[in-house]
Amino acid sequence: MKHYITQDPWNIVEEGFHRDFNEITESVMSLGNGRLGGRGSFEEKFTGKTLQGNYVAGVYYPDKTRVGWWKNGYPEYFAKVLNAANWIGIDIDIEYETLDLNQCEVRDFRRVLNMQEGYLERSFIAVLKSGKELKVNSKRFCSIVDDESGAIRYAVKPLNFEAKITITPYIDGDIRNRDANYDETFWDEVRKETAYGEAYIELRTRKTGFHVATGMCVDIEQDGVKVDFQSQPIKYEKYVANRITLDCRKGQETVIYKYGVNLSSLNYDSDTIIKDAHLYIQRITRKGFDKMLFEQRQAWADKWKTNDIIIEGDIAAQQGIRFNIFQLNQTYTGEDERLNIGPKGFTGEKYGGSTYWDTEAYCLPFYLSTADQKVAKNLLVYRYKQLGKAIENAKKLGFRAGAALYPMVTMNGEECHNEWEITFEEIHRNGAIAYAIYDYVRYTGDERYLVDYGLEVLIAISRFWSQRVNWSKSKEQYVMLGVTGPNEYENNVNNNWYTNYLAAWTLRYTVEAVGKVKALDAEKYAELIDRIHFREEKELATARQIIDKMYLPSDEKLGVFLQQEGFLDKDLMPVSDIPKGQRPINQHWSWDRILRSCFIKQADVLQGLYFFENEFDTDTLRRNFEFYEPMTVHESSLSPCVHSIQASKLGMKEKAYEMYLRTARLDLDDYNNDTEDGCHITSMAGTWLAVVKGFGGLRIEGENGADHRVVLNPFCPDNWQSLAFKIRFRGALLQVTATQQDVTVQNFSEQPVTIKLHSKEVTIKAESQKTVSLKA
């Protein structure tokens, strides 16, 4: 772990320049607004360790799959969100010396990500080889108000000299993805333009044909007065710039304001996209930097009103949770149902920026509780609109009759993961999507979603499960062979408990949903079953038979569910027995050794018990937790949060806090030595879950839509003075504040709300609060 980030409640602070950790810091200090974003790289030239990354949501490239041995059913490509044109660049030259922090002495360096107001600021003094000292301050943000733009204030001040300083703001489209297969390049130039203080370039992706127009406009001030400068236009292949030379006096501050836009053909006609970029630039430059920043602060203030979690008494934990919430809100806003949440967001290129099952299993609950209902709904509609592709994916693997297998990794609905043990076997992702529909309907009460979208998806997924199982004569039960569970350190196993349980549950929920939709809208139901050729009586009979006779491996002596058949044949030992210096095992052991070991990458059986804890008694939950957690290495970022939630449920406060802190500060402390590749955005939602579902004990209880209500069992870890968070639930906004002594629930709504608080039914009147003592 690395501990060079200063702990602060609202800021991520790097004091002093840590060259060796620069790519880690770039990841942590990334900016975004749901439409575009980029890493916390420098504006000026830097020849040291860096990944200059700027990304436009929804724009991707089908990079040709790289595998050793091709198998039928493999995807042709791995989809990648592309490193797009670098719009932040500002080169600074002082009488033939280029400002480059890798080539000069750096003093008083400070880089700060202000999470409260949504901007990145950096200041330093550079001592050039000539002895010239230049003070620099930069501030930039990706606007969440004008969400296809960003703005930079870049100020330079000579401290011991006066000279001509050449400023070259540019857009560089000659970039690559670091993880490109076969060293492919992804962009072709379409056109470019330069003008007085402006420049534009339009690029087109190869194969997919997306157009992106990137534009910039520059204003300059000296001593607070706007400068009427002369600029030399520069054009190279995939590169446009303006070169500006100014006389700068000792002690005089020169401020460069650079405004940038990234417009994609997802939202604009490619024939007019350059013109649209002109108009967009004109609009934001009329506002100016200060007004844009003011609007940014106001917009972030509005988000924090409902999203913030306040922890008193533990700055490390407070910084961690705010960092996670901040990055989630930068990555996805829910404004566009065509977009989703990549595991790295706008912070890096690993995992291609594609959609995984992380969205449904981890991210959806965050948006259900913190955002308008349409945000979570759009995440589900994203999958509904890709149902046709999911059916095609299943057909490629030999399934029939409208069965759907949603992809493990996707951009447009096609599977694009290229490892057979995941592409073909990690099929539990199908169940996570079904569970997300259940989670959404239960939380929001929007049963109409089942009518309009949900049931069609559930039937297609259930058709897949009905064909994926087979009847075992020896067991006289249905079994599921050749799968990979959430624990990817086990491949090609038979009867993974979680996958089998999730499949049977999905079939059960589909049977219930059929009855519900028939009752809600018989006409719409009749239209649906006719369109998808649903043979109700036969298909439901098959589903019920599988539900009743699904094989779920367990061991009566230990009283635990078995991760898969044969798990007890392993040499069972705790993680504490792994020799020192051999963790993480995925960086030290052969894959063969990992597969034969008992060690678990992430929650597997415990993932199922997290989803369905209300179907098991507390003793069962405890036995399984105490059996599996000691063998779990938590080498997936998604693992600690599930264990933290379950430890909280079981009253294991110290373990819950340990797991929470690990997930909350995973990237800030570079816990797994991989933050330089980008932050773990989807697991950040798990951090929120660890607080709200773990320490807060949030659950939804009830059988029917109208009967569902909030359940809360909050507590504070022993070293916290208090914990406060807000949740939205069916039009109500509640704030929960827990101390070591009591819990206060405040209702900001105009109607009373009845909840269950520590097993007691409590009604909180409109716009009032109620306090309950935690002392017996």
Short mmCIF file of N, CA, C and O in Angstrom, two decimals, residues 160-258:
data_model
loop_
_atom_site.label_atom_id
_atom_site.label_comp_id
_atom_site.label_asym_id
_atom_site.label_seq_id
_atom_site.Cartn_x
_atom_site.Cartn_y
_atom_site.Cartn_z
N ASN A 160 12.00 35.26 -11.25
CA ASN A 160 13.33 35.88 -11.19
C ASN A 160 13.84 36.29 -12.57
O ASN A 160 15.04 36.40 -12.78
N PHE A 161 12.93 36.49 -13.50
CA PHE A 161 13.36 36.84 -14.85
C PHE A 161 12.20 37.50 -15.59
O PHE A 161 11.05 37.46 -15.14
N GLU A 162 12.53 38.13 -16.70
CA GLU A 162 11.51 38.55 -17.66
C GLU A 162 11.95 38.07 -19.03
O GLU A 162 13.13 38.02 -19.34
N ALA A 163 10.95 37.65 -19.82
CA ALA A 163 11.31 37.03 -21.10
C ALA A 163 10.06 36.91 -21.96
O ALA A 163 8.93 37.15 -21.51
N LYS A 164 10.30 36.53 -23.21
CA LYS A 164 9.19 36.15 -24.07
C LYS A 164 8.82 34.70 -23.76
O LYS A 164 9.70 33.82 -23.75
N ILE A 165 7.55 34.48 -23.49
CA ILE A 165 7.06 33.12 -23.21
C ILE A 165 6.14 32.72 -24.35
O ILE A 165 5.22 33.46 -24.72
N THR A 166 6.41 31.56 -24.91
CA THR A 166 5.57 31.04 -26.00
C THR A 166 4.59 30.02 -25.43
O THR A 166 5.00 29.04 -24.78
N ILE A 167 3.33 30.28 -25.68
CA ILE A 167 2.24 29.43 -25.18
C ILE A 167 1.60 28.75 -26.38
O ILE A 167 1.20 29.42 -27.34
N THR A 168 1.51 27.43 -26.33
CA THR A 168 0.94 26.69 -27.46
C THR A 168 -0.19 25.79 -26.98
O THR A 168 0.04 24.62 -26.63
N PRO A 169 -1.41 26.30 -26.94
CA PRO A 169 -2.56 25.42 -26.66
C PRO A 169 -2.84 24.56 -27.89
O PRO A 169 -2.80 25.07 -29.02
N TYR A 170 -3.14 23.28 -27.68
CA TYR A 170 -3.29 22.40 -28.83
C TYR A 170 -4.34 21.32 -28.57
O TYR A 170 -4.75 21.07 -27.43
N ILE A 171 -4.72 20.67 -29.66
CA ILE A 171 -5.51 19.44 -29.62
C ILE A 171 -4.72 18.40 -30.38
O ILE A 171 -4.37 18.60 -31.55
N ASP A 172 -4.46 17.30 -29.72
CA ASP A 172 -3.67 16.23 -30.33
C ASP A 172 -4.54 14.98 -30.49
O ASP A 172 -4.93 14.36 -29.51
N GLY A 173 -4.83 14.65 -31.75
CA GLY A 173 -5.62 13.46 -32.03
C GLY A 173 -4.78 12.26 -32.45
O GLY A 173 -5.32 11.20 -32.76
N ASP A 174 -3.47 12.42 -32.43
CA ASP A 174 -2.59 11.32 -32.81
C ASP A 174 -2.24 10.51 -31.58
O ASP A 174 -1.12 10.52 -31.08
N ILE A 175 -3.23 9.79 -31.06
CA ILE A 175 -3.08 9.06 -29.80
C ILE A 175 -3.49 7.60 -30.00
O ILE A 175 -4.09 7.22 -31.00
N ARG A 176 -3.10 6.78 -29.03
CA ARG A 176 -3.41 5.35 -29.06
C ARG A 176 -3.92 4.93 -27.70
O ARG A 176 -3.70 5.60 -26.71
N ASN A 177 -4.56 3.78 -27.68
CA ASN A 177 -4.84 3.11 -26.41
C ASN A 177 -3.63 2.30 -26.01
O ASN A 177 -3.04 1.59 -26.84
N ARG A 178 -3.26 2.38 -24.76
CA ARG A 178 -2.11 1.63 -24.28
C ARG A 178 -2.32 0.12 -24.43
O ARG A 178 -1.38 -0.63 -24.69
N ASP A 179 -3.60 -0.32 -24.27
CA ASP A 179 -3.87 -1.77 -24.27
C ASP A 179 -4.32 -2.29 -25.63
O ASP A 179 -4.95 -3.34 -25.72
N ALA A 180 -3.99 -1.58 -26.71
CA ALA A 180 -4.44 -2.01 -28.03
C ALA A 180 -3.82 -3.34 -28.43
O ALA A 180 -2.61 -3.56 -28.26
N ASN A 181 -4.66 -4.25 -28.94
CA ASN A 181 -4.14 -5.50 -29.51
C ASN A 181 -3.50 -5.22 -30.86
O ASN A 181 -3.99 -4.40 -31.64
N TYR A 182 -2.42 -5.90 -31.14
CA TYR A 182 -1.75 -5.79 -32.45
C TYR A 182 -1.32 -4.36 -32.77
O TYR A 182 -1.15 -4.00 -33.93
N ASP A 183 -1.20 -3.51 -31.73
CA ASP A 183 -0.77 -2.11 -31.92
C ASP A 183 -1.65 -1.35 -32.90
O ASP A 183 -1.18 -0.48 -33.65
N GLU A 184 -2.92 -1.69 -32.94
CA GLU A 184 -3.84 -1.01 -33.86
C GLU A 184 -4.02 0.45 -33.46
O GLU A 184 -4.01 0.80 -32.28
N THR A 185 -4.22 1.30 -34.45
CA THR A 185 -4.64 2.67 -34.21
C THR A 185 -6.12 2.78 -34.56
O THR A 185 -6.61 2.06 -35.43
N PHE A 186 -6.80 3.67 -33.91
CA PHE A 186 -8.25 3.64 -33.93
C PHE A 186 -8.91 4.84 -34.63
O PHE A 186 -10.10 4.82 -34.90
N TRP A 187 -8.13 5.91 -34.89
CA TRP A 187 -8.74 7.15 -35.39
C TRP A 187 -8.19 7.53 -36.77
O TRP A 187 -6.99 7.40 -37.03
N ASP A 188 -9.09 8.03 -37.62
CA ASP A 188 -8.70 8.68 -38.87
C ASP A 188 -9.14 10.13 -38.82
O ASP A 188 -10.20 10.46 -38.27
N GLU A 189 -8.35 10.99 -39.42
CA GLU A 189 -8.71 12.40 -39.48
C GLU A 189 -9.73 12.64 -40.59
O GLU A 189 -9.58 12.12 -41.70
N VAL A 190 -10.74 13.45 -40.30
CA VAL A 190 -11.74 13.84 -41.30
C VAL A 190 -11.47 15.26 -41.78
O VAL A 190 -11.37 15.53 -42.97
N ARG A 191 -11.36 16.19 -40.85
CA ARG A 191 -11.06 17.59 -41.21
C ARG A 191 -10.53 18.31 -39.99
O ARG A 191 -10.68 17.85 -38.86
N LYS A 192 -9.93 19.48 -40.24
CA LYS A 192 -9.44 20.31 -39.15
C LYS A 192 -9.49 21.77 -39.56
O LYS A 192 -9.45 22.09 -40.76
N GLU A 193 -9.60 22.64 -38.57
CA GLU A 193 -9.68 24.08 -38.81
C GLU A 193 -8.92 24.81 -37.71
O GLU A 193 -8.89 24.36 -36.57
N THR A 194 -8.35 25.94 -38.07
CA THR A 194 -7.76 26.83 -37.07
C THR A 194 -8.21 28.25 -37.36
O THR A 194 -8.52 28.61 -38.50
N ALA A 195 -8.25 29.05 -36.29
CA ALA A 195 -8.63 30.46 -36.42
C ALA A 195 -7.96 31.21 -35.29
O ALA A 195 -7.15 30.65 -34.54
N TYR A 196 -8.29 32.47 -35.14
CA TYR A 196 -7.70 33.30 -34.09
C TYR A 196 -8.08 32.75 -32.72
O TYR A 196 -9.23 32.80 -32.30
N GLY A 197 -7.11 32.16 -32.05
CA GLY A 197 -7.34 31.63 -30.71
C GLY A 197 -8.26 30.42 -30.67
O GLY A 197 -8.71 30.02 -29.59
N GLU A 198 -8.54 29.82 -31.83
CA GLU A 198 -9.43 28.66 -31.87
C GLU A 198 -8.81 27.57 -32.74
O GLU A 198 -7.98 27.84 -33.60
N ALA A 199 -9.28 26.34 -32.52
CA ALA A 199 -8.88 25.23 -33.38
C ALA A 199 -9.86 24.08 -33.20
O ALA A 199 -10.44 23.91 -32.11
N TYR A 200 -10.06 23.34 -34.29
CA TYR A 200 -11.01 22.23 -34.27
C TYR A 200 -10.43 21.07 -35.07
O TYR A 200 -9.75 21.27 -36.08
N ILE A 201 -10.75 19.87 -34.62
CA ILE A 201 -10.37 18.70 -35.38
C ILE A 201 -11.49 17.67 -35.29
O ILE A 201 -12.08 17.48 -34.22
N GLU A 202 -11.80 17.06 -36.42
CA GLU A 202 -12.81 16.01 -36.45
C GLU A 202 -12.13 14.70 -36.79
O GLU A 202 -11.43 14.58 -37.79
N LEU A 203 -12.34 13.71 -35.93
CA LEU A 203 -11.77 12.38 -36.11
C LEU A 203 -12.89 11.36 -36.25
O LEU A 203 -13.99 11.55 -35.73
N ARG A 204 -12.60 10.29 -36.96
CA ARG A 204 -13.57 9.21 -37.15
C ARG A 204 -12.92 7.90 -36.72
O ARG A 204 -11.78 7.61 -37.08
N THR A 205 -13.66 7.10 -35.96
CA THR A 205 -13.12 5.79 -35.57
C THR A 205 -13.14 4.84 -36.75
O THR A 205 -14.07 4.85 -37.56
N ARG A 206 -12.12 4.06 -36.84
CA ARG A 206 -12.09 2.99 -37.84
C ARG A 206 -13.11 1.92 -37.45
O ARG A 206 -13.40 1.72 -36.28
N LYS A 207 -13.67 1.26 -38.43
CA LYS A 207 -14.65 0.18 -38.27
C LYS A 207 -16.00 0.67 -37.78
O LYS A 207 -17.02 0.46 -38.43
N THR A 208 -16.05 1.31 -36.59
CA THR A 208 -17.36 1.69 -36.04
C THR A 208 -17.89 3.01 -36.60
O THR A 208 -19.08 3.26 -36.51
N GLY A 209 -17.03 3.85 -37.13
CA GLY A 209 -17.49 5.05 -37.81
C GLY A 209 -18.05 6.15 -36.93
O GLY A 209 -18.81 7.00 -37.40
N PHE A 210 -17.68 6.19 -35.65
CA PHE A 210 -18.07 7.31 -34.81
C PHE A 210 -17.28 8.55 -35.22
O PHE A 210 -16.07 8.47 -35.48
N HIS A 211 -17.95 9.69 -35.24
CA HIS A 211 -17.26 10.97 -35.45
C HIS A 211 -17.20 11.71 -34.12
O HIS A 211 -18.19 11.75 -33.38
N VAL A 212 -16.03 12.28 -33.83
CA VAL A 212 -15.88 13.14 -32.65
C VAL A 212 -15.21 14.43 -33.08
O VAL A 212 -14.13 14.41 -33.69
N ALA A 213 -15.87 15.55 -32.79
CA ALA A 213 -15.30 16.87 -33.07
C ALA A 213 -14.81 17.46 -31.76
O ALA A 213 -15.58 17.62 -30.82
N THR A 214 -13.51 17.77 -31.72
CA THR A 214 -12.91 18.37 -30.54
C THR A 214 -12.51 19.79 -30.89
O THR A 214 -11.85 20.02 -31.91
N GLY A 215 -12.96 20.71 -30.06
CA GLY A 215 -12.66 22.11 -30.34
C GLY A 215 -12.08 22.81 -29.13
O GLY A 215 -12.27 22.37 -27.98
N MET A 216 -11.35 23.91 -29.39
CA MET A 216 -10.81 24.70 -28.29
C MET A 216 -10.87 26.18 -28.64
O MET A 216 -10.87 26.57 -29.82
N CYS A 217 -10.92 26.98 -27.59
CA CYS A 217 -10.84 28.44 -27.74
C CYS A 217 -10.03 28.97 -26.57
O CYS A 217 -10.14 28.47 -25.45
N VAL A 218 -9.22 29.99 -26.83
CA VAL A 218 -8.29 30.49 -25.82
C VAL A 218 -8.49 31.99 -25.61
O VAL A 218 -8.62 32.75 -26.58
N ASP A 219 -8.53 32.39 -24.35
CA ASP A 219 -8.43 33.80 -23.95
C ASP A 219 -7.23 33.95 -23.04
O ASP A 219 -6.86 33.01 -22.32
N ILE A 220 -6.62 35.15 -23.04
CA ILE A 220 -5.43 35.39 -22.22
C ILE A 220 -5.58 36.72 -21.49
O ILE A 220 -6.06 37.71 -22.06
N GLU A 221 -5.18 36.71 -20.21
CA GLU A 221 -5.14 37.93 -19.40
C GLU A 221 -3.75 38.12 -18.82
O GLU A 221 -3.06 37.14 -18.51
N GLN A 222 -3.36 39.39 -18.68
CA GLN A 222 -2.15 39.74 -17.93
C GLN A 222 -2.53 40.83 -16.93
O GLN A 222 -3.18 41.82 -17.30
N ASP A 223 -2.15 40.61 -15.67
CA ASP A 223 -2.52 41.53 -14.59
C ASP A 223 -4.04 41.78 -14.57
O ASP A 223 -4.50 42.90 -14.30
N GLY A 224 -4.81 40.74 -14.88
CA GLY A 224 -6.26 40.85 -14.81
C GLY A 224 -6.91 41.53 -15.98
O GLY A 224 -8.13 41.73 -15.98
N VAL A 225 -6.13 41.87 -17.00
CA VAL A 225 -6.68 42.58 -18.17
C VAL A 225 -6.55 41.67 -19.39
O VAL A 225 -5.50 41.07 -19.64
N LYS A 226 -7.62 41.58 -20.17
CA LYS A 226 -7.61 40.73 -21.35
C LYS A 226 -6.61 41.24 -22.37
O LYS A 226 -6.53 42.43 -22.66
N VAL A 227 -5.83 40.30 -22.92
CA VAL A 227 -4.77 40.63 -23.88
C VAL A 227 -5.25 40.38 -25.30
O VAL A 227 -5.84 39.32 -25.59
N ASP A 228 -5.00 41.33 -26.17
CA ASP A 228 -5.30 41.16 -27.60
C ASP A 228 -4.05 40.58 -28.26
O ASP A 228 -3.17 41.30 -28.72
N PHE A 229 -3.97 39.26 -28.31
CA PHE A 229 -2.75 38.59 -28.74
C PHE A 229 -2.83 38.20 -30.22
O PHE A 229 -3.88 38.15 -30.82
N GLN A 230 -1.66 37.92 -30.77
CA GLN A 230 -1.56 37.37 -32.11
C GLN A 230 -1.26 35.87 -31.98
O GLN A 230 -0.47 35.47 -31.12
N SER A 231 -1.88 35.06 -32.82
CA SER A 231 -1.64 33.62 -32.74
C SER A 231 -1.26 33.08 -34.10
O SER A 231 -1.79 33.50 -35.13
N GLN A 232 -0.33 32.14 -34.08
CA GLN A 232 0.10 31.47 -35.31
C GLN A 232 -0.60 30.11 -35.38
O GLN A 232 -0.38 29.26 -34.53
N PRO A 233 -1.44 29.91 -36.37
CA PRO A 233 -2.11 28.61 -36.48
C PRO A 233 -1.13 27.52 -36.89
O PRO A 233 -0.23 27.75 -37.70
N ILE A 234 -1.31 26.33 -36.31
CA ILE A 234 -0.44 25.19 -36.62
C ILE A 234 -1.32 23.99 -36.96
O ILE A 234 -2.29 23.70 -36.25
N LYS A 235 -0.96 23.33 -38.04
CA LYS A 235 -1.69 22.13 -38.45
C LYS A 235 -0.69 21.04 -38.83
O LYS A 235 0.16 21.24 -39.69
N TYR A 236 -0.79 19.91 -38.14
CA TYR A 236 -0.10 18.69 -38.55
C TYR A 236 -1.16 17.60 -38.70
O TYR A 236 -2.35 17.84 -38.44
N GLU A 237 -0.75 16.43 -39.08
CA GLU A 237 -1.71 15.34 -39.15
C GLU A 237 -2.29 15.06 -37.76
O GLU A 237 -1.55 14.83 -36.80
N LYS A 238 -3.60 15.10 -37.67
CA LYS A 238 -4.34 14.85 -36.42
C LYS A 238 -3.93 15.80 -35.30
O LYS A 238 -4.04 15.47 -34.11
N TYR A 239 -3.49 17.00 -35.65
CA TYR A 239 -3.01 17.93 -34.63
C TYR A 239 -3.31 19.35 -35.07
O TYR A 239 -3.03 19.72 -36.23
N VAL A 240 -3.86 20.14 -34.16
CA VAL A 240 -4.08 21.57 -34.43
C VAL A 240 -3.67 22.35 -33.19
O VAL A 240 -3.79 21.87 -32.06
N ALA A 241 -3.17 23.58 -33.42
CA ALA A 241 -2.69 24.37 -32.29
C ALA A 241 -2.68 25.85 -32.67
O ALA A 241 -2.82 26.21 -33.84
N ASN A 242 -2.51 26.68 -31.65
CA ASN A 242 -2.25 28.11 -31.81
C ASN A 242 -0.98 28.45 -31.03
O ASN A 242 -0.90 28.13 -29.82
N ARG A 243 -0.01 29.05 -31.70
CA ARG A 243 1.23 29.45 -31.01
C ARG A 243 1.15 30.95 -30.72
O ARG A 243 0.94 31.76 -31.62
N ILE A 244 1.33 31.29 -29.43
CA ILE A 244 1.18 32.68 -28.98
C ILE A 244 2.43 33.06 -28.20
O ILE A 244 2.83 32.35 -27.26
N THR A 245 3.05 34.15 -28.56
CA THR A 245 4.24 34.61 -27.85
C THR A 245 3.94 35.95 -27.19
O THR A 245 3.46 36.89 -27.84
N LEU A 246 4.25 36.04 -25.89
CA LEU A 246 3.96 37.23 -25.10
C LEU A 246 5.19 37.68 -24.33
O LEU A 246 6.00 36.85 -23.89
N ASP A 247 5.32 38.98 -24.14
CA ASP A 247 6.32 39.52 -23.23
C ASP A 247 5.80 39.40 -21.81
O ASP A 247 4.68 39.86 -21.49
N CYS A 248 6.58 38.78 -20.95
CA CYS A 248 6.17 38.57 -19.57
C CYS A 248 7.21 39.17 -18.63
O CYS A 248 8.39 38.81 -18.69
N ARG A 249 6.75 40.07 -17.75
CA ARG A 249 7.65 40.72 -16.80
C ARG A 249 7.81 39.87 -15.54
O ARG A 249 6.96 39.03 -15.22
N LYS A 250 8.88 40.12 -14.84
CA LYS A 250 9.10 39.47 -13.55
C LYS A 250 7.94 39.81 -12.61
O LYS A 250 7.56 40.98 -12.47
N GLY A 251 7.35 38.78 -12.01
CA GLY A 251 6.26 38.98 -11.06
C GLY A 251 4.90 39.18 -11.69
O GLY A 251 3.90 39.31 -10.98
N GLN A 252 4.85 39.21 -13.02
CA GLN A 252 3.57 39.44 -13.71
C GLN A 252 2.90 38.10 -13.99
O GLN A 252 3.52 37.17 -14.52
N GLU A 253 1.62 38.00 -13.65
CA GLU A 253 0.88 36.76 -13.88
C GLU A 253 0.19 36.81 -15.24
O GLU A 253 -0.54 37.76 -15.54
N THR A 254 0.43 35.79 -16.04
CA THR A 254 -0.24 35.61 -17.32
C THR A 254 -1.18 34.42 -17.19
O THR A 254 -0.74 33.32 -16.80
N VAL A 255 -2.44 34.63 -17.49
CA VAL A 255 -3.46 33.59 -17.31
C VAL A 255 -4.00 33.17 -18.67
O VAL A 255 -4.48 34.02 -19.44
N ILE A 256 -3.92 31.88 -18.95
CA ILE A 256 -4.49 31.32 -20.18
C ILE A 256 -5.79 30.60 -19.81
O ILE A 256 -5.79 29.72 -18.95
N TYR A 257 -6.87 31.02 -20.43
CA TYR A 257 -8.15 30.32 -20.28
C TYR A 257 -8.37 29.47 -21.53
O TYR A 257 -8.40 29.99 -22.64
N LYS A 258 -8.49 28.19 -21.33
CA LYS A 258 -8.71 27.29 -22.46
C LYS A 258 -10.04 26.57 -22.27
O LYS A 258 -10.28 25.92 -21.24
#
